[in-house]
Tab-separated table of C-alpha atoms and ligand atoms in Angstrom:
chain	number	residue	atom	x	y	z
A	242	ARG	CA	1.703	4.013	16.743
A	243	GLU	CA	-0.172	2.255	19.485
A	244	ASP	CA	-1.560	-0.560	17.314
A	245	VAL	CA	1.820	-1.828	16.178
A	246	MET	CA	3.143	-4.906	17.954
A	247	GLU	CA	6.350	-4.881	19.968
A	248	TYR	CA	9.263	-7.002	18.738
A	249	ASN	CA	12.590	-8.003	20.302
A	250	ASN	CA	14.573	-7.554	17.091
A	251	LEU	CA	12.563	-5.199	14.911
A	252	LYS	CA	11.355	-1.632	15.014
A	253	VAL	CA	8.227	-0.633	13.134
A	254	GLU	CA	7.357	3.012	12.566
A	255	ILE	CA	4.397	4.142	10.493
A	256	LYS	CA	4.243	7.626	9.108
A	257	ASP	CA	1.901	8.903	6.385
A	258	SER	CA	1.015	5.468	4.891
A	259	VAL	CA	4.649	4.330	4.832
A	260	ALA	CA	5.966	1.768	7.302
A	261	LEU	CA	9.663	1.727	8.123
A	262	LEU	CA	10.653	-1.761	9.283
A	263	THR	CA	14.125	-1.864	10.840
A	264	VAL	CA	15.911	-5.109	11.628
A	265	SER	CA	17.617	-4.454	14.905
A	266	ARG	CA	20.215	-6.889	16.257
A	267	PRO	CA	23.153	-4.482	15.965
A	268	LYS	CA	25.615	-6.531	18.072
A	269	VAL	CA	25.627	-9.275	15.378
A	270	LEU	CA	25.165	-6.940	12.400
A	271	ASN	CA	21.412	-7.772	12.337
A	272	ALA	CA	22.001	-11.481	11.574
A	273	LEU	CA	18.816	-13.433	11.067
A	274	ASN	CA	18.124	-16.150	13.609
A	275	SER	CA	14.849	-18.129	13.963
A	276	GLU	CA	13.403	-15.502	16.251
A	277	VAL	CA	14.084	-12.646	13.820
A	278	LEU	CA	12.637	-14.660	10.930
A	279	LYS	CA	9.484	-15.314	12.923
A	280	GLU	CA	9.211	-11.676	13.918
A	281	LEU	CA	9.726	-10.559	10.312
A	282	GLU	CA	6.964	-12.853	9.198
A	283	CYS	CA	4.591	-11.451	11.897
A	284	ALA	CA	5.547	-7.891	11.076
A	285	PHE	CA	5.023	-8.255	7.342
A	286	TYR	CA	1.715	-10.004	7.991
A	287	GLU	CA	0.606	-7.207	10.276
A	288	LEU	CA	1.677	-4.484	7.773
A	289	GLU	CA	-0.017	-6.289	4.841
A	290	ASN	CA	-3.258	-6.271	6.838
A	291	ASN	CA	-2.972	-2.698	8.107
A	292	SER	CA	-5.040	-0.618	5.707
A	293	ASP	CA	-3.242	2.567	6.768
A	294	VAL	CA	-0.018	1.217	5.272
A	295	LYS	CA	0.567	1.510	1.527
A	296	VAL	CA	4.321	0.886	1.236
A	297	VAL	CA	6.884	-0.885	3.434
A	298	VAL	CA	10.559	0.137	3.614
A	299	VAL	CA	12.986	-2.380	5.137
A	300	THR	CA	16.333	-1.362	6.530
A	301	GLY	CA	18.962	-2.379	9.135
A	302	ASP	CA	19.567	-0.734	12.504
A	303	CYS	CA	23.342	-0.747	12.336
A	304	GLU	CA	25.731	1.713	10.693
A	305	LYS	CA	27.691	-1.273	9.337
A	306	ALA	CA	24.979	-3.598	8.127
A	307	PHE	CA	21.613	-4.088	6.499
A	308	VAL	CA	21.674	-7.779	7.472
A	309	ALA	CA	24.985	-9.758	7.576
A	310	GLY	CA	23.235	-13.020	6.771
A	311	ALA	CA	21.624	-15.861	8.597
A	312	ASP	CA	22.942	-16.342	12.129
A	313	ILE	CA	26.045	-18.538	11.691
A	314	LYS	CA	26.215	-19.353	15.411
A	315	GLU	CA	22.665	-20.697	15.330
A	316	MET	CA	23.230	-22.591	12.040
A	317	ALA	CA	26.534	-24.122	13.167
A	318	ASN	CA	24.913	-26.953	15.167
A	319	MET	CA	21.936	-27.631	12.966
A	320	ASN	CA	21.354	-31.110	11.552
A	321	ALA	CA	19.988	-31.641	8.035
A	322	ILE	CA	16.349	-31.674	9.134
A	323	GLU	CA	16.733	-28.503	11.154
A	324	ALA	CA	18.613	-26.771	8.322
A	325	GLU	CA	15.904	-27.633	5.818
A	326	SER	CA	13.263	-26.376	8.231
A	327	PHE	CA	15.288	-23.151	8.759
A	328	ALA	CA	15.494	-22.623	5.008
A	329	LYS	CA	11.750	-23.245	4.683
A	330	LYS	CA	11.047	-20.596	7.343
A	331	GLY	CA	13.108	-18.198	5.198
A	332	HIS	CA	11.201	-19.234	2.062
A	333	ALA	CA	7.845	-18.712	3.781
A	334	LEU	CA	8.987	-15.191	4.596
A	335	ILE	CA	10.260	-14.320	1.097
A	336	ARG	CA	7.144	-15.821	-0.510
A	337	PHE	CA	4.999	-13.699	1.741
A	338	VAL	CA	6.942	-10.530	0.889
A	339	ARG	CA	6.804	-11.336	-2.869
A	340	ASN	CA	3.046	-11.902	-2.672
A	341	MET	CA	2.240	-8.849	-0.576
A	342	SER	CA	-0.171	-6.471	-2.271
A	343	LYS	CA	1.995	-3.514	-1.140
A	344	PRO	CA	5.387	-2.632	-2.533
A	345	VAL	CA	8.296	-3.486	-0.264
A	346	ILE	CA	11.519	-1.461	-0.690
A	347	ALA	CA	14.909	-2.420	0.724
A	348	ALA	CA	17.151	0.467	1.841
A	349	VAL	CA	20.613	-1.155	2.159
A	350	ASN	CA	23.316	0.495	4.186
A	351	GLY	CA	26.449	-1.594	4.848
A	352	TYR	CA	26.558	-5.391	4.535
A	353	ALA	CA	23.796	-7.319	2.815
A	354	LEU	CA	25.264	-10.801	2.817
A	355	GLY	CA	23.807	-14.257	2.389
A	356	GLY	CA	20.335	-14.225	3.900
A	357	GLY	CA	20.590	-10.405	4.052
A	358	PHE	CA	21.107	-10.104	0.277
A	359	GLU	CA	18.320	-12.644	-0.098
A	360	LEU	CA	15.963	-10.568	2.071
A	361	ALA	CA	16.794	-7.528	-0.057
A	362	LEU	CA	16.204	-9.529	-3.278
A	363	ALA	CA	12.770	-10.560	-1.990
A	364	CYS	CA	11.853	-6.843	-1.909
A	365	ASP	CA	10.393	-5.110	-4.982
A	366	ILE	CA	13.059	-2.412	-5.256
A	367	ILE	CA	16.531	-2.146	-3.730
A	368	TYR	CA	18.246	1.143	-3.040
A	369	ALA	CA	21.669	1.388	-1.413
A	370	SER	CA	24.088	3.817	0.140
A	371	LYS	CA	27.643	4.057	-1.215
A	372	ASN	CA	29.061	1.887	1.605
A	373	ALA	CA	26.677	-1.036	0.895
A	374	LYS	CA	28.298	-4.411	0.220
A	375	PHE	CA	26.463	-7.336	-1.311
A	376	GLY	CA	27.484	-10.965	-1.558
A	377	PHE	CA	26.778	-14.587	-1.027
A	378	PRO	CA	29.558	-15.913	1.269
A	379	GLU	CA	27.767	-19.219	1.858
A	380	VAL	CA	30.311	-21.368	-0.094
A	381	THR	CA	33.044	-20.012	2.156
A	382	LEU	CA	31.120	-21.672	5.025
A	383	GLY	CA	30.710	-24.961	3.162
A	384	ILE	CA	27.057	-24.360	2.356
A	385	MET	CA	25.076	-22.622	-0.419
A	386	PRO	CA	22.435	-19.891	-0.451
A	387	GLY	CA	19.215	-21.320	0.975
A	388	PHE	CA	16.901	-18.418	1.341
A	389	GLY	CA	15.935	-18.010	-2.336
A	390	GLY	CA	19.323	-16.589	-3.469
A	391	THR	CA	20.021	-19.193	-6.154
A	392	GLN	CA	16.623	-18.469	-7.671
A	393	ASN	CA	16.130	-14.751	-7.155
A	394	LEU	CA	19.607	-13.514	-8.119
A	395	VAL	CA	19.559	-15.347	-11.456
A	396	ARG	CA	16.168	-13.735	-12.237
A	397	VAL	CA	17.597	-10.301	-11.516
A	398	CYS	CA	20.984	-10.368	-13.183
A	399	GLY	CA	21.162	-13.554	-15.299
A	400	GLU	CA	22.979	-16.869	-14.947
A	401	LYS	CA	26.607	-15.937	-15.596
A	402	ILE	CA	26.761	-13.090	-13.079
A	403	ALA	CA	24.779	-15.142	-10.511
A	404	ASN	CA	27.192	-18.058	-11.008
A	405	GLU	CA	30.226	-15.885	-10.485
A	406	LEU	CA	28.904	-14.239	-7.349
A	407	ILE	CA	27.615	-17.445	-5.780
A	408	PHE	CA	30.615	-19.666	-6.675
A	409	THR	CA	33.254	-17.168	-5.517
A	410	GLY	CA	31.451	-15.831	-2.447
A	411	LYS	CA	33.003	-12.449	-3.245
A	412	MET	CA	31.515	-9.142	-2.163
A	413	ILE	CA	30.537	-6.367	-4.571
A	414	ASP	CA	29.999	-2.741	-3.763
A	415	ALA	CA	26.832	-0.696	-4.335
A	416	GLN	CA	27.955	0.644	-7.690
A	417	LYS	CA	28.649	-2.852	-9.047
A	418	ALA	CA	25.306	-4.041	-7.604
A	419	LYS	CA	23.704	-1.222	-9.605
A	420	GLU	CA	25.573	-2.253	-12.752
A	421	ILE	CA	24.196	-5.781	-12.544
A	422	GLY	CA	20.708	-4.492	-12.085
A	423	ALA	CA	20.173	-5.541	-8.431
A	424	VAL	CA	20.288	-1.980	-7.064
A	425	VAL	CA	18.253	0.792	-8.636
A	426	GLU	CA	20.066	3.833	-7.231
A	427	VAL	CA	23.045	4.568	-4.956
A	428	PHE	CA	23.051	7.404	-2.401
A	429	GLU	CA	25.966	9.143	-0.701
A	430	ASP	CA	25.217	8.060	2.881
A	431	LYS	CA	22.617	6.420	5.081
A	432	GLU	CA	20.762	9.643	5.846
A	433	MET	CA	20.400	10.524	2.135
A	434	LEU	CA	19.413	6.933	1.419
A	435	ILE	CA	16.617	6.831	3.989
A	436	ASN	CA	15.351	10.335	3.093
A	437	SER	CA	15.230	9.566	-0.623
A	438	VAL	CA	13.692	6.119	-0.108
A	439	MET	CA	10.959	7.617	2.149
A	440	GLU	CA	10.289	10.241	-0.484
A	441	THR	CA	9.915	7.535	-3.168
A	442	ALA	CA	7.778	5.443	-0.847
A	443	ASN	CA	5.489	8.399	-0.218
A	444	LYS	CA	5.255	9.021	-4.007
A	445	ILE	CA	4.190	5.410	-4.519
A	446	ALA	CA	1.766	5.655	-1.555
A	447	SER	CA	0.026	8.617	-3.234
A	448	ASN	CA	-0.832	6.487	-6.307
A	449	GLY	CA	-3.847	4.247	-6.685
A	450	PRO	CA	-3.064	1.269	-4.379
A	451	ILE	CA	-5.002	-1.307	-6.371
A	452	GLY	CA	-3.281	-0.209	-9.591
A	453	VAL	CA	0.103	-0.571	-7.888
A	454	ALA	CA	-0.822	-3.962	-6.342
A	455	TYR	CA	-2.054	-5.334	-9.695
A	456	ALA	CA	1.031	-3.995	-11.504
A	457	LYS	CA	3.188	-5.839	-8.942
A	458	LYS	CA	1.180	-9.001	-9.476
A	459	ALA	CA	1.339	-8.719	-13.290
A	460	ILE	CA	5.136	-8.190	-13.282
A	461	LEU	CA	5.896	-10.963	-10.770
A	462	THR	CA	3.522	-13.592	-12.093
A	463	GLY	CA	3.949	-12.645	-15.726
A	464	VAL	CA	7.698	-13.093	-15.791
A	465	ASN	CA	7.250	-16.853	-15.175
A	466	LEU	CA	4.559	-17.248	-17.879
A	467	PRO	CA	4.778	-17.443	-21.672
A	468	LEU	CA	4.317	-13.916	-23.109
A	469	SER	CA	0.817	-14.537	-24.494
A	470	GLU	CA	-0.460	-15.783	-21.129
A	471	ALA	CA	1.288	-12.927	-19.336
A	472	LEU	CA	-0.382	-10.428	-21.657
A	473	ASP	CA	-3.758	-12.094	-20.998
A	474	LEU	CA	-3.109	-11.688	-17.262
A	475	GLU	CA	-2.252	-8.005	-17.789
A	476	ALA	CA	-5.415	-7.459	-19.806
A	477	SER	CA	-7.582	-9.115	-17.095
A	478	LEU	CA	-6.058	-7.059	-14.277
A	479	PHE	CA	-6.267	-3.879	-16.407
A	480	GLY	CA	-9.952	-4.657	-16.998
A	481	ILE	CA	-10.711	-5.260	-13.304
A	482	LEU	CA	-9.263	-1.815	-12.419
A	483	PHE	CA	-12.089	-0.256	-14.433
A	484	SER	CA	-14.522	-1.580	-11.810
A	485	THR	CA	-12.831	0.330	-9.013
A	486	GLU	CA	-13.734	3.704	-7.546
A	487	ASP	CA	-10.076	4.661	-7.763
A	488	GLN	CA	-10.098	4.481	-11.576
A	489	LYS	CA	-13.135	6.781	-11.643
A	490	GLU	CA	-11.529	9.144	-9.201
A	491	GLY	CA	-8.110	9.106	-10.910
A	492	MET	CA	-9.518	10.020	-14.329
A	493	LYS	CA	-12.050	12.509	-12.919
A	494	ALA	CA	-9.267	14.291	-11.024
A	495	PHE	CA	-7.209	14.504	-14.219
A	496	VAL	CA	-10.097	16.109	-16.107
A	497	GLU	CA	-10.754	18.475	-13.170
A	498	LYS	CA	-7.024	19.336	-12.963
A	499	ARG	CA	-6.737	18.330	-9.278
A	500	LYS	CA	-4.817	15.693	-7.303
A	501	ALA	CA	-6.637	12.374	-7.058
A	502	GLU	CA	-7.788	11.139	-3.645
A	503	PHE	CA	-7.512	7.355	-3.855
A	504	LYS	CA	-9.370	5.151	-1.371
A	505	GLY	CA	-8.095	1.710	-2.417
A	506	LYS	CA	-11.644	0.708	-3.441
B	247	CO8	N1	25.881	-14.595	12.071
B	247	CO8	C1	26.192	-14.505	13.360
B	247	CO8	N2	26.978	-13.507	13.861
B	247	CO8	C2	27.454	-12.633	12.938
B	247	CO8	C3	27.172	-12.668	11.575
B	247	CO8	C4	26.335	-13.741	11.141
B	247	CO8	N3	25.968	-13.867	9.845
B	247	CO8	N4	27.809	-11.656	10.948
B	247	CO8	C5	28.474	-10.980	11.879
B	247	CO8	N5	28.247	-11.555	13.110
B	247	CO8	C6	28.762	-11.086	14.418
B	247	CO8	C7	30.259	-11.435	14.546
B	247	CO8	O1	30.424	-12.766	14.966
B	247	CO8	C8	30.682	-10.420	15.593
B	247	CO8	O2	30.241	-10.886	16.846
B	247	CO8	P1	31.286	-10.844	18.109
B	247	CO8	O3	31.463	-9.368	18.349
B	247	CO8	O4	30.535	-11.553	19.197
B	247	CO8	O5	32.545	-11.500	17.663
B	247	CO8	C9	29.825	-9.184	15.291
B	247	CO8	O6	28.714	-9.683	14.460
B	247	CO8	C10	30.567	-8.147	14.482
B	247	CO8	O7	31.094	-8.775	13.325
B	247	CO8	P2	32.670	-8.712	12.950
B	247	CO8	O8	33.494	-8.442	14.155
B	247	CO8	O9	32.987	-9.912	12.154
B	247	CO8	O10	32.706	-7.402	12.023
B	247	CO8	P3	33.724	-7.101	10.876
B	247	CO8	O11	33.487	-5.656	10.489
B	247	CO8	O12	35.101	-7.518	11.213
B	247	CO8	O13	33.210	-8.028	9.613
B	247	CO8	C11	31.609	-9.034	8.166
B	247	CO8	C12	31.985	-7.835	9.043
B	247	CO8	C13	32.584	-9.100	6.959
B	247	CO8	C14	30.188	-8.870	7.690
B	247	CO8	C15	31.762	-10.311	8.992
B	247	CO8	O14	31.046	-10.156	10.203
B	247	CO8	C16	31.260	-11.542	8.317
B	247	CO8	O15	31.897	-12.091	7.432
B	247	CO8	N6	30.009	-12.027	8.724
B	247	CO8	C17	29.431	-13.232	8.206
B	247	CO8	C18	28.843	-12.962	6.866
B	247	CO8	C19	28.298	-14.283	6.281
B	247	CO8	O16	28.991	-15.185	6.011
B	247	CO8	N7	26.974	-14.263	6.028
B	247	CO8	C20	26.288	-15.363	5.424
B	247	CO8	C21	25.769	-16.285	6.384
B	247	CO8	S1	25.160	-17.720	5.666
B	247	CO8	C22	23.573	-17.335	5.189
B	247	CO8	O17	23.124	-16.225	5.258
B	247	CO8	C23	22.813	-18.474	4.625
B	247	CO8	C24	21.362	-18.152	4.393
B	247	CO8	C25	20.679	-19.391	3.945
B	247	CO8	C26	19.553	-19.902	4.759
B	247	CO8	C27	18.835	-18.946	5.603
B	247	CO8	C28	17.444	-19.249	5.887
B	247	CO8	C29	16.782	-18.098	6.543
C-alpha cells in the first residue's frame, strides 16, 4: 500500500485488515540492532494508528530465523550506560506492543533466540513451524535477558521452567515450546504456518474490534491485579461495550441470522 512507510530492515504488507510485518536482515538472521528496534517501534506505532488494520502478524524474512536475538556485534562494545539505554529501547517497544489495542501474533519459523524470543513473547499469540527453536542464550554471552525475557517468560510458563531455560541457555524446539505453553500451535513448514496464521488473523479481524481490544486489556491488566479488582475491570469494560454501535450490530445480526458488519464504533 502507498501509505505505508519504507523501512531499511522491515517489510510491511497490509491485506484485508491484516498487516504482515516482516523483520528483514537475513544476512544476520534478522538480529535486532538499534536501527531495527527504532524501525519496529515506528512500524507498530503506524499500524496501531492505521484504522484499516485490525490485526498485526510479525514474522522473520529468513528461512532459518524469526529473529536470532539482539545484534551481538553492536552490543559487544557497549558500556553500561549504552547497554541500559539499549534495553530500555527494547522495553519501550515491548510495552508498546503489549498495550496496542490490536492483537499482535508472532509467526515463528527458525530461531527465536534472546531478543527474538522476547519479541515473540511480547506478542499476544505465538504460532510456530516445526523447525522453530526458542531459547535464551544470554548467559552463554556473559549477560542475561534484557528485553523483558525474565519477566514475560515466567508469566507464560512459571518460575521453574523459566529458571531452567534462562540459567542453561539451552534451545527448545517448537513442540517443547508448545508443551510449556509459550506456543499455541505448531505447523509443518513456513508456508503452512503463514497461511494458517493469516487465516486466524482474518478470523480475529472479522470480530468486533472494540470487544477484542477490551478483552486484550482485561486479560493483560487483570493478570497483575487481585481477582476481585480484575473482575471489576472486566465488568466495567463489558459495560462500556454496550454503549458501542458494534454491540447493537453484533446482536442484531445474530437475531437476523446474518454476518455482523462491525465498524469499530
Ligand atoms: N547478532 C549478530 N549477528 C548474528 C546474530 C546475532 N544475534 N545471530 C547470528 N548472527 C550472524 C552470524 O554472526 C553470521 O554472520 P557472518 O555470516 O557474518 O558470520 C550470520 O548471522 C549467520 O549465522 P551463523 O553462521 O552463526 O549461523 P548458524 O546456522 O551456524 O547458527 C545460530 C545459527 C545458532 C542462531 C547462531 O547464529 C547463534 O548462536 N546466534 C546468536 C544467538 C544469540 O546468542 N542470541 C542472543 C543474543 S543476546 C540478546 O538477544 C540479548 C537481548 C537483551 C537486550 C536487547 C534489547 C533490545
